[in-house]
Short mmCIF file of C-alpha atoms in Angstrom, two decimals:
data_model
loop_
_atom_site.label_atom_id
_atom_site.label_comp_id
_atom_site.label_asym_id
_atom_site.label_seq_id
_atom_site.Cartn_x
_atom_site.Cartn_y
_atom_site.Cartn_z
CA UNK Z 902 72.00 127.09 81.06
CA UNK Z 903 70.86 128.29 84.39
CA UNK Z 904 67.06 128.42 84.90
CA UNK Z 905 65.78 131.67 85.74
CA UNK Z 906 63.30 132.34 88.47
CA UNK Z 907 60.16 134.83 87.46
CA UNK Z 908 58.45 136.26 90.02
CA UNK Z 909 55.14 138.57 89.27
CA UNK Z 910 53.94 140.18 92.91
CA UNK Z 911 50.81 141.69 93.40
CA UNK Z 912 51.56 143.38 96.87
CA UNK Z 913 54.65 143.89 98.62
CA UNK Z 914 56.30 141.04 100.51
CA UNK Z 915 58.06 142.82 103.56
CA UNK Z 916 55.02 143.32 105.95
CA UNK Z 917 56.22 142.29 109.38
CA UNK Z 918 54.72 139.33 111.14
CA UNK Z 919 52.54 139.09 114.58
CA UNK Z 920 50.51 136.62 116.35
CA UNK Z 921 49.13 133.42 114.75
CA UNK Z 922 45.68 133.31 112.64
CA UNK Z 923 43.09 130.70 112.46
CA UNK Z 924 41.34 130.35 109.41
CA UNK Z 925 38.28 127.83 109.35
CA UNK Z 926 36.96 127.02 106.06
CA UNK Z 927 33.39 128.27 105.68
CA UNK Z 928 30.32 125.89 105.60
CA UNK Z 929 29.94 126.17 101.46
CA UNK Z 930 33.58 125.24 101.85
CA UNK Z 931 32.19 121.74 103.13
CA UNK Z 932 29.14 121.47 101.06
CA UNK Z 933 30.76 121.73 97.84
CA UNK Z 934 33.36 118.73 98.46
CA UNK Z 935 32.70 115.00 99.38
CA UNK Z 936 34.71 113.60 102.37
CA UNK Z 937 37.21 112.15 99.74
CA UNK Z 938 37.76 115.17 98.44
CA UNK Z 939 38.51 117.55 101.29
CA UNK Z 940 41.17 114.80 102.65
CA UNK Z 941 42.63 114.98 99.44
CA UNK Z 942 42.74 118.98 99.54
CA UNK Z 943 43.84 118.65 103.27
CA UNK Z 944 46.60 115.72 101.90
CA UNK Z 945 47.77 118.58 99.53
CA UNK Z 946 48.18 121.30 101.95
CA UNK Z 947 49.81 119.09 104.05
CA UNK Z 948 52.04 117.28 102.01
CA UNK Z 949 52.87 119.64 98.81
CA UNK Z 950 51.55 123.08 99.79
CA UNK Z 951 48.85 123.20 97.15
CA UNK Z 952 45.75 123.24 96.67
CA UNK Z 953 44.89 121.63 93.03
CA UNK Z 954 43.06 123.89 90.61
CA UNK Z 955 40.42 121.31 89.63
CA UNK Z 956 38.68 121.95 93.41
CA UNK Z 957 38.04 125.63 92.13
CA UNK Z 958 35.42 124.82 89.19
CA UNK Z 959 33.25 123.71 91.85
CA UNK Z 960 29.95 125.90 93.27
CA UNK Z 961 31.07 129.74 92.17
CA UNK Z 962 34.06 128.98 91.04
CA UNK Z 963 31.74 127.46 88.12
CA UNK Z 964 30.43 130.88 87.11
CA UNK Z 965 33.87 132.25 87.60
CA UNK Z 966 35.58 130.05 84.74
CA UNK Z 967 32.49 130.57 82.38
CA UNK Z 968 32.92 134.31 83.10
CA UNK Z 969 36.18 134.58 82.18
CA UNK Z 970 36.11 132.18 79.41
CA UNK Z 971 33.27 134.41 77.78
CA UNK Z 972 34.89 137.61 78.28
CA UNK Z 973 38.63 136.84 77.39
CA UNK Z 974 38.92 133.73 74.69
CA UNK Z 975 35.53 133.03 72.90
CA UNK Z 976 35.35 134.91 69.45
CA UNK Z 977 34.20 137.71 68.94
CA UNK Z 978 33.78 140.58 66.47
CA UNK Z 979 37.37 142.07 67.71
CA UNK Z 980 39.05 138.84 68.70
CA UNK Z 981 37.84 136.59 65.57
CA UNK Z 982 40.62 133.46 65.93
CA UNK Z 983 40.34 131.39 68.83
CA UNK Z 984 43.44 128.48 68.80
CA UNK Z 985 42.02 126.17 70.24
CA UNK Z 986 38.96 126.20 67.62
CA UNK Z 987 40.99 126.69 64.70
CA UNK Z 988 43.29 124.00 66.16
CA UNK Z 989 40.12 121.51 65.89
CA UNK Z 990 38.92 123.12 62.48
CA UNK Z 991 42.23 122.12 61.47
CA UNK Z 992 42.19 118.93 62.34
CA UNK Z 993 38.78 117.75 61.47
CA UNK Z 994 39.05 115.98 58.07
CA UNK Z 995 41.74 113.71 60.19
CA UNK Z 996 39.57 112.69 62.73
CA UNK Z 997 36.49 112.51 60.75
CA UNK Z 998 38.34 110.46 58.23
CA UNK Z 999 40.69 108.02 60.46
CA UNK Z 1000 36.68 106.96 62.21
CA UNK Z 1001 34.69 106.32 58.91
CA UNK Z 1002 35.29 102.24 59.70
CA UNK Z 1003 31.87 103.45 62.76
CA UNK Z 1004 29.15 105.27 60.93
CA UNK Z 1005 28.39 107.11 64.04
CA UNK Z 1006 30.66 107.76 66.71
CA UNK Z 1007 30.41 108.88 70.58
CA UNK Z 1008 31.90 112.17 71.65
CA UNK Z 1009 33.48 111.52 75.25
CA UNK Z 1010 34.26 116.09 76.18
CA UNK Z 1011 36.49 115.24 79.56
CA UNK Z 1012 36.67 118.65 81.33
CA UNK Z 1013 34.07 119.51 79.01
CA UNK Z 1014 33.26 123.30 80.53
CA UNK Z 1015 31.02 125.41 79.14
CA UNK Z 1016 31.22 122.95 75.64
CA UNK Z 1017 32.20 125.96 73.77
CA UNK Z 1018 35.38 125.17 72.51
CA UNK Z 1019 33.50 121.84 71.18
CA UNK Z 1020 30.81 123.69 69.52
CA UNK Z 1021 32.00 124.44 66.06
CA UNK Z 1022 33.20 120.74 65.42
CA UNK Z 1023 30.32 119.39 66.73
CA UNK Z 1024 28.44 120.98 64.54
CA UNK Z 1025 30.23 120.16 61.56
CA UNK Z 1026 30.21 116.35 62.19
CA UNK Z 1027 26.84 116.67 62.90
CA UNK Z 1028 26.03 117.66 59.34
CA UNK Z 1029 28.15 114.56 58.09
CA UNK Z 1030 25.18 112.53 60.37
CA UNK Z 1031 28.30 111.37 62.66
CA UNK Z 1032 26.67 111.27 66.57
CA UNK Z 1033 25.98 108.79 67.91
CA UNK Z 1034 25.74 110.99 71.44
CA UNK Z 1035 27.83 113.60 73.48
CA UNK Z 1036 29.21 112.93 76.90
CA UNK Z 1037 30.07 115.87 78.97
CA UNK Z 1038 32.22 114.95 82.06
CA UNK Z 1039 34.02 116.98 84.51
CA UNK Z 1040 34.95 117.54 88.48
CA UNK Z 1041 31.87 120.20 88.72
CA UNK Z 1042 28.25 119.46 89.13
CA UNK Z 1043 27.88 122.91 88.13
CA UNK Z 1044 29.84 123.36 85.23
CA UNK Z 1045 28.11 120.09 83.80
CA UNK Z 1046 24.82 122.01 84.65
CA UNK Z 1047 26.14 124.90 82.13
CA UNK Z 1048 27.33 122.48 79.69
CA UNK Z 1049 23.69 120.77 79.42
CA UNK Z 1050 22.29 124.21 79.10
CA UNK Z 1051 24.10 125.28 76.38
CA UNK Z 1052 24.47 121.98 74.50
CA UNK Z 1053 20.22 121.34 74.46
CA UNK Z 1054 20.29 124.90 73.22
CA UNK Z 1055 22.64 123.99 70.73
CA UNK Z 1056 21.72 120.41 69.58
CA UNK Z 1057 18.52 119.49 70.67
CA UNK Z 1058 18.26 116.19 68.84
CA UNK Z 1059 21.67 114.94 69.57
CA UNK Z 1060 21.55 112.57 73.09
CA UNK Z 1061 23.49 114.31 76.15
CA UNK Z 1062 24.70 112.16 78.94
CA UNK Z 1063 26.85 114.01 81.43
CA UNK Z 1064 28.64 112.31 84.84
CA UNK Z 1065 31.28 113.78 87.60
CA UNK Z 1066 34.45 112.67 86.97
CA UNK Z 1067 38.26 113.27 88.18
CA UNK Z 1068 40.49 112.25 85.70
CA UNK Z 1069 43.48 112.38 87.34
CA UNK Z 1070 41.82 109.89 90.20
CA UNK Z 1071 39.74 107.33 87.57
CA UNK Z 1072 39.13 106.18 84.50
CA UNK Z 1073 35.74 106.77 82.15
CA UNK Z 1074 32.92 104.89 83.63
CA UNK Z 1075 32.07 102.47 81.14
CA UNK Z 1076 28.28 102.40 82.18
CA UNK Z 1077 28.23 106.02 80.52
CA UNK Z 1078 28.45 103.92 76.89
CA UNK Z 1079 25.68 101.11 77.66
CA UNK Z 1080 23.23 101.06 74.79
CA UNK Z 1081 19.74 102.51 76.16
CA UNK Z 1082 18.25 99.96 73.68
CA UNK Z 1083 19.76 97.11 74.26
CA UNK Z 1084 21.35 97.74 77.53
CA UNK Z 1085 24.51 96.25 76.46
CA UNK Z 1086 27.97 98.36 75.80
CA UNK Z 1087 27.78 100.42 72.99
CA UNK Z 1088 31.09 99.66 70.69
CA UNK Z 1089 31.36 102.42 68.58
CA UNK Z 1090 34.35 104.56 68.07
CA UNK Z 1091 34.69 107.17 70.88
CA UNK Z 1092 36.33 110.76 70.41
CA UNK Z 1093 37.62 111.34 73.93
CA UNK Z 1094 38.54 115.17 74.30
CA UNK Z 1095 40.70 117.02 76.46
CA UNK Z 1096 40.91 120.73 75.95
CA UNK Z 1097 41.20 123.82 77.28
CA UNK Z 1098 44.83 123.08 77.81
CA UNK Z 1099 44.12 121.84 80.59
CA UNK Z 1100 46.47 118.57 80.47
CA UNK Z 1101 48.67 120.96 81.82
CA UNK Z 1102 46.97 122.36 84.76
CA UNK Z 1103 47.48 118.54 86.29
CA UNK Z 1104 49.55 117.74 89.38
CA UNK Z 1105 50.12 114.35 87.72
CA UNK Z 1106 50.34 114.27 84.31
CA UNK Z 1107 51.17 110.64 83.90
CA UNK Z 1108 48.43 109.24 85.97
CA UNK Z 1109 46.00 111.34 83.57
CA UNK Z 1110 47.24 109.73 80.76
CA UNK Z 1111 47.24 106.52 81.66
CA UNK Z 1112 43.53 106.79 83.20
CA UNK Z 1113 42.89 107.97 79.52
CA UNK Z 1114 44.87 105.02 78.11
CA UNK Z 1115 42.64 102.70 80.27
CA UNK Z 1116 39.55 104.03 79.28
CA UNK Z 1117 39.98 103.74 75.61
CA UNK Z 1118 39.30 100.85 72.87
CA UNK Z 1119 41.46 100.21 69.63
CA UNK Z 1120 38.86 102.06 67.43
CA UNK Z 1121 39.30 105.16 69.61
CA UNK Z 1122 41.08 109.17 69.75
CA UNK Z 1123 42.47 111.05 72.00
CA UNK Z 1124 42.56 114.27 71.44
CA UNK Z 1125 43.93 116.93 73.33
CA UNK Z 1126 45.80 120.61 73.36
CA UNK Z 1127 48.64 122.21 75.62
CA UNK Z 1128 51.05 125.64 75.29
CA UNK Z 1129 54.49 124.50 74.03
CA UNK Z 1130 57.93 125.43 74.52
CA UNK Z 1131 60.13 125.88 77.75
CA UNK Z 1132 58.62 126.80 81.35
CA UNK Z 1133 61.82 128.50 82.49
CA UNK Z 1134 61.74 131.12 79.28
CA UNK Z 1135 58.62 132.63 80.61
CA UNK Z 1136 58.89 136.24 80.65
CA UNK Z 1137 57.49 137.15 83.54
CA UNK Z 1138 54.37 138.74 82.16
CA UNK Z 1139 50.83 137.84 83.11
CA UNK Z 1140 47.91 137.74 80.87
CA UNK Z 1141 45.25 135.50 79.82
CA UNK Z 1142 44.36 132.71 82.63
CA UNK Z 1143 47.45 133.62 84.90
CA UNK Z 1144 45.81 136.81 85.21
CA UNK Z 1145 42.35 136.61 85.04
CA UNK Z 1146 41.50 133.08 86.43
CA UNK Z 1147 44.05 133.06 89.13
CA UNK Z 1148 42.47 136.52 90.41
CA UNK Z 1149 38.81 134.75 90.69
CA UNK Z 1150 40.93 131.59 91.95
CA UNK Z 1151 42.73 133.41 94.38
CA UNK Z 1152 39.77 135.21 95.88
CA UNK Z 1153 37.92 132.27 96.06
CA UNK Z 1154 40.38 130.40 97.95
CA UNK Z 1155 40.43 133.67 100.62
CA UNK Z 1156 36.56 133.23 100.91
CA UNK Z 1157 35.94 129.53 101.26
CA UNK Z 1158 39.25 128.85 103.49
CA UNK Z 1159 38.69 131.99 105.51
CA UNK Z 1160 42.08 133.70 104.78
CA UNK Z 1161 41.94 137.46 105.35
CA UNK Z 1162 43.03 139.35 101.89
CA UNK Z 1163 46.05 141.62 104.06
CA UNK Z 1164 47.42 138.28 105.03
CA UNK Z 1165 48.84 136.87 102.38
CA UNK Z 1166 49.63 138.35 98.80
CA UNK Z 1167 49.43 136.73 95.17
CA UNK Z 1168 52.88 135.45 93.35
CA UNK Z 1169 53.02 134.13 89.66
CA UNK Z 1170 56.72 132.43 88.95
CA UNK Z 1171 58.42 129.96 87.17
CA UNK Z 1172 58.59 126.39 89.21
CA UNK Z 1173 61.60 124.45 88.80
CA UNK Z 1174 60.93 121.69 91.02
CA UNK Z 1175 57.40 120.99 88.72
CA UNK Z 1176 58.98 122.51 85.56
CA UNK Z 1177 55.59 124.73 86.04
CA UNK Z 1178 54.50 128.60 85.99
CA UNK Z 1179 52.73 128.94 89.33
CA UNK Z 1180 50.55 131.30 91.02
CA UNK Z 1181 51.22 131.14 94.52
CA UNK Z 1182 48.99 132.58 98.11
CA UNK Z 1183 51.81 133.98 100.77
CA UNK Z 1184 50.95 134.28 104.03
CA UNK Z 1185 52.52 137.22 105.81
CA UNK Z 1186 51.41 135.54 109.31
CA UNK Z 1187 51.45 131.92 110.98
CA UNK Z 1188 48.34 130.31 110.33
CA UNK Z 1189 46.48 127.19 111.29
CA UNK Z 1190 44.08 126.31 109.23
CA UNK Z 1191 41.36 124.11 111.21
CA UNK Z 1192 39.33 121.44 109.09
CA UNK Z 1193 36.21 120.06 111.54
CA UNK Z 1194 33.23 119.03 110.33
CA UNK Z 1195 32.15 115.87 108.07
CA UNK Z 1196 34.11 113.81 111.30
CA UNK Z 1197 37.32 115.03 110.13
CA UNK Z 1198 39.23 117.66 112.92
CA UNK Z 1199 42.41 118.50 111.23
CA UNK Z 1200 44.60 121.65 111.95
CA UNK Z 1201 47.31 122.55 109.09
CA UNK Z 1202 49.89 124.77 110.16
CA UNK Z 1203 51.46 127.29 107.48
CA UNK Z 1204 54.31 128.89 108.37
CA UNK Z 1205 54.81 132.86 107.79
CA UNK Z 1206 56.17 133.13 104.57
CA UNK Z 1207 55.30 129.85 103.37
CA UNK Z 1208 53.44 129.50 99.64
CA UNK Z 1209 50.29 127.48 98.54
CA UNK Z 1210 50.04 126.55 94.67
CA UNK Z 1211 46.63 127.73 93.88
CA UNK Z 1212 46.85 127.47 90.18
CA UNK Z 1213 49.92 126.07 87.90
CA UNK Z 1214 50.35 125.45 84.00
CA UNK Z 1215 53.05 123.02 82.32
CA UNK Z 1216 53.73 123.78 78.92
CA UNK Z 1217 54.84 120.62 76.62
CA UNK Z 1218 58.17 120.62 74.86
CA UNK Z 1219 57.61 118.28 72.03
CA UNK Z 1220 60.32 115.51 72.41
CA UNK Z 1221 59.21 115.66 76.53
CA UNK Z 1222 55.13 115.15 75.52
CA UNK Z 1223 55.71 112.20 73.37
CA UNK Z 1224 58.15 110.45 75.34
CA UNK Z 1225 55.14 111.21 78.42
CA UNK Z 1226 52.71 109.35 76.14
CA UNK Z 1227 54.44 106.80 75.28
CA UNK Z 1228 54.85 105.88 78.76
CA UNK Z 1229 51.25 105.82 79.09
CA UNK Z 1230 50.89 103.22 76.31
CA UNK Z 1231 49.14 105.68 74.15
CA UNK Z 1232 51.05 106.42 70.40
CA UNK Z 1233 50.95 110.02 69.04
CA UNK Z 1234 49.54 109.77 65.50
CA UNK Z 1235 49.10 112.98 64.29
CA UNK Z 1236 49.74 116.12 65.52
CA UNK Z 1237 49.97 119.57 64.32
CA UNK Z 1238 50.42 123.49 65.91
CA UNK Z 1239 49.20 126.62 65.27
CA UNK Z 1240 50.55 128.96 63.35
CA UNK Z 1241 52.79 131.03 65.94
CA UNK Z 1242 53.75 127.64 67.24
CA UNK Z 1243 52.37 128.56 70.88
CA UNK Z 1244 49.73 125.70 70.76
CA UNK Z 1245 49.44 121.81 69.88
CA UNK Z 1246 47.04 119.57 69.32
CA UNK Z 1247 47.85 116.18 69.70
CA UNK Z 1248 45.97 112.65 68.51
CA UNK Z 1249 46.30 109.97 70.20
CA UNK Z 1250 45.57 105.80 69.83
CA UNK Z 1251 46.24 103.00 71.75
CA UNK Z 1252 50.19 102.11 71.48
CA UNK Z 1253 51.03 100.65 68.00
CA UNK Z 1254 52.45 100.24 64.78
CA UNK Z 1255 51.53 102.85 63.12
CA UNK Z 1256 53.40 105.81 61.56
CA UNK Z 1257 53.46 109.23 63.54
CA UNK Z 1258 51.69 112.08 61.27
CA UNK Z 1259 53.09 115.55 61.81
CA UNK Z 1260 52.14 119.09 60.14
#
């Protein structure tokens, strides 16, 4: 069957074009990035026409994603189910029970956020006496900043370590499990989260997992959520973070790259070349955009009509996502959905043996 193309506009497409625009990207643009990092955004612009949505968490873009998170998916007295919550409620007495061989046991949050979506299970195997200590990594300074808040707030006695991190480009630094006391590597069992769906906001899915693969020991989970089903069936209707984070995305992308708002327009469609629902910035003019400063003097030239990937999400077919983690030498041991079948939650080990759990 033919995959159909879904396109959501937010202004109209036929404006006619004129002379060439230069858009320089502001001086926050630059403070908020290492060199290494703005190469790699110029490398994408360049090379795939994107610009990857883990570069937006950083410096406002922070506040944004807490923002939205607070106002559209946290409970709350009319919205009392959250999935990916009752997704970990649901699989709690697994975890907890498949780690009993370590008394105590370090929580590794990767993309940890806020910590909200964390909070409840936290909490519960903190009763059981189960922390050893809670690691919070992710690509923003900031974000880490809110997690620390929150969790001290939270869990005051349990230890918080927290480290910048881009999964997609390395593994967990190990020095982020030394034993304090004995300054030597602390074995226990590590719980290495991934939520937020956001396994499939990656460009490269199969680098993440094997950076996760690398970073884990025999005794320890992976554990991690996605949408399911089929890309190509999507309807064409925008809501949750296709609406609301791409809007904060897409106007911080304007602001920090210098792109006026009448010269381009938003598009959210189905990508068959990434099997991916995109949102997309088209630019209604030629435009150069002109990277100089940190001794880099780089000019990008986007054509008129051309689209930039500011944000995309992959959902997981099930056959597809195990046969992806298998190639990662990672074995799905248990999974389970929830109940409109929308969502997964998937454990994983190190490849072995063992029997694959489903519910």
């Amino acid at each position: 069957m033919a995959k159909k193309l879904q396109i959501n506009s937010q202004l109209p497409s036929n404006i006619p074009g004129s002379i060439a625009r230069t858009a320089k990207p502001s001086s926050e643009f630059y403070s908020l990035f290492s060199t290494e990092e703005v190469l790699a955004i110029i490398h994408g612009l360049e090379v795939k026409r994107e610009i990857p949505l883990k570069y937006s968490y950083k410096g406002r873009g922070a506040k944004s994603w807490d923002d939205f998170y607070l106002k559209y998916i946290i409970p709350k007295w009319y919205r009392t189910s959250n999935v990916e919550i009752d997704l970990l409620k649901n699989n709690f007495e697994y975890i907890n029970a498949n780690t009993q061989t370590d008394e105590k046991v370090n929580i590794v949050d990767v993309g940890a956020g806020n910590s909200y979506p964390i909070k409840k299970f936290i909490r519960r195997l903190n009763k059981l006496g189960r922390i050893n200590k809670y690691i919070a990594l992710d690509i923003s300074e900031e974000l880490l900043n809110l997690s620390r808040k929150n969790f001290s707030n939270w869990f005051p006695k349990i230890e918080f370590k927290s480290s910048t991190i881009d999964i997609e480009n390395s593994c967990i630094p190990k020095i982020l499990l030394e034993n304090q006391a004995t300054l030597g590597n602390d074995n226990r069992a590590k719980i290495i989260f991934h939520l937020g769906v956001t396994i499939g906001n990656h460009q490269n899915r199969a680098k993440v997992l094997k950076n996760f693969r690398d970073s884990m020991g025999k005794k320890d989970f992976l554990v991690f959520t996605n949408e399911t089903g089929s890309n190509s069936q999507w309807d064409g209707r925008v809501r949750g973070g296709c609406k609301y984070h791409v809007e904060e995305v897409y106007g911080w992308i304007q602001k920090k790259f210098g792109i006026r708002s009448e010269d381009c327009e938003l598009l959210r469609k189905y990508d068959l070349a990434t099997d991916s629902i995109v949102a997309n910035m088209k630019l209604h003019h030629n435009y150069t955009i002109n990277f100089n400063s940190m001794g880099i003097d780089k000019n990008i030239q986007i054509s008129e009509g051309e689209e930039i990937t500011i944000w995309r999400h992959h959902k997981s077919e099930i056959p597809k996502l195990m046969q992806e983690i298998e190639q990662a030498g990672l074995q799905l041991v248990h999974y389970n959905t929830d109940k409109h079948k929308s969502h997964i939650m998937v454990i994983c080990k190190i490849a072995n043996d063992e029997p694959l759990i489903a519910e």
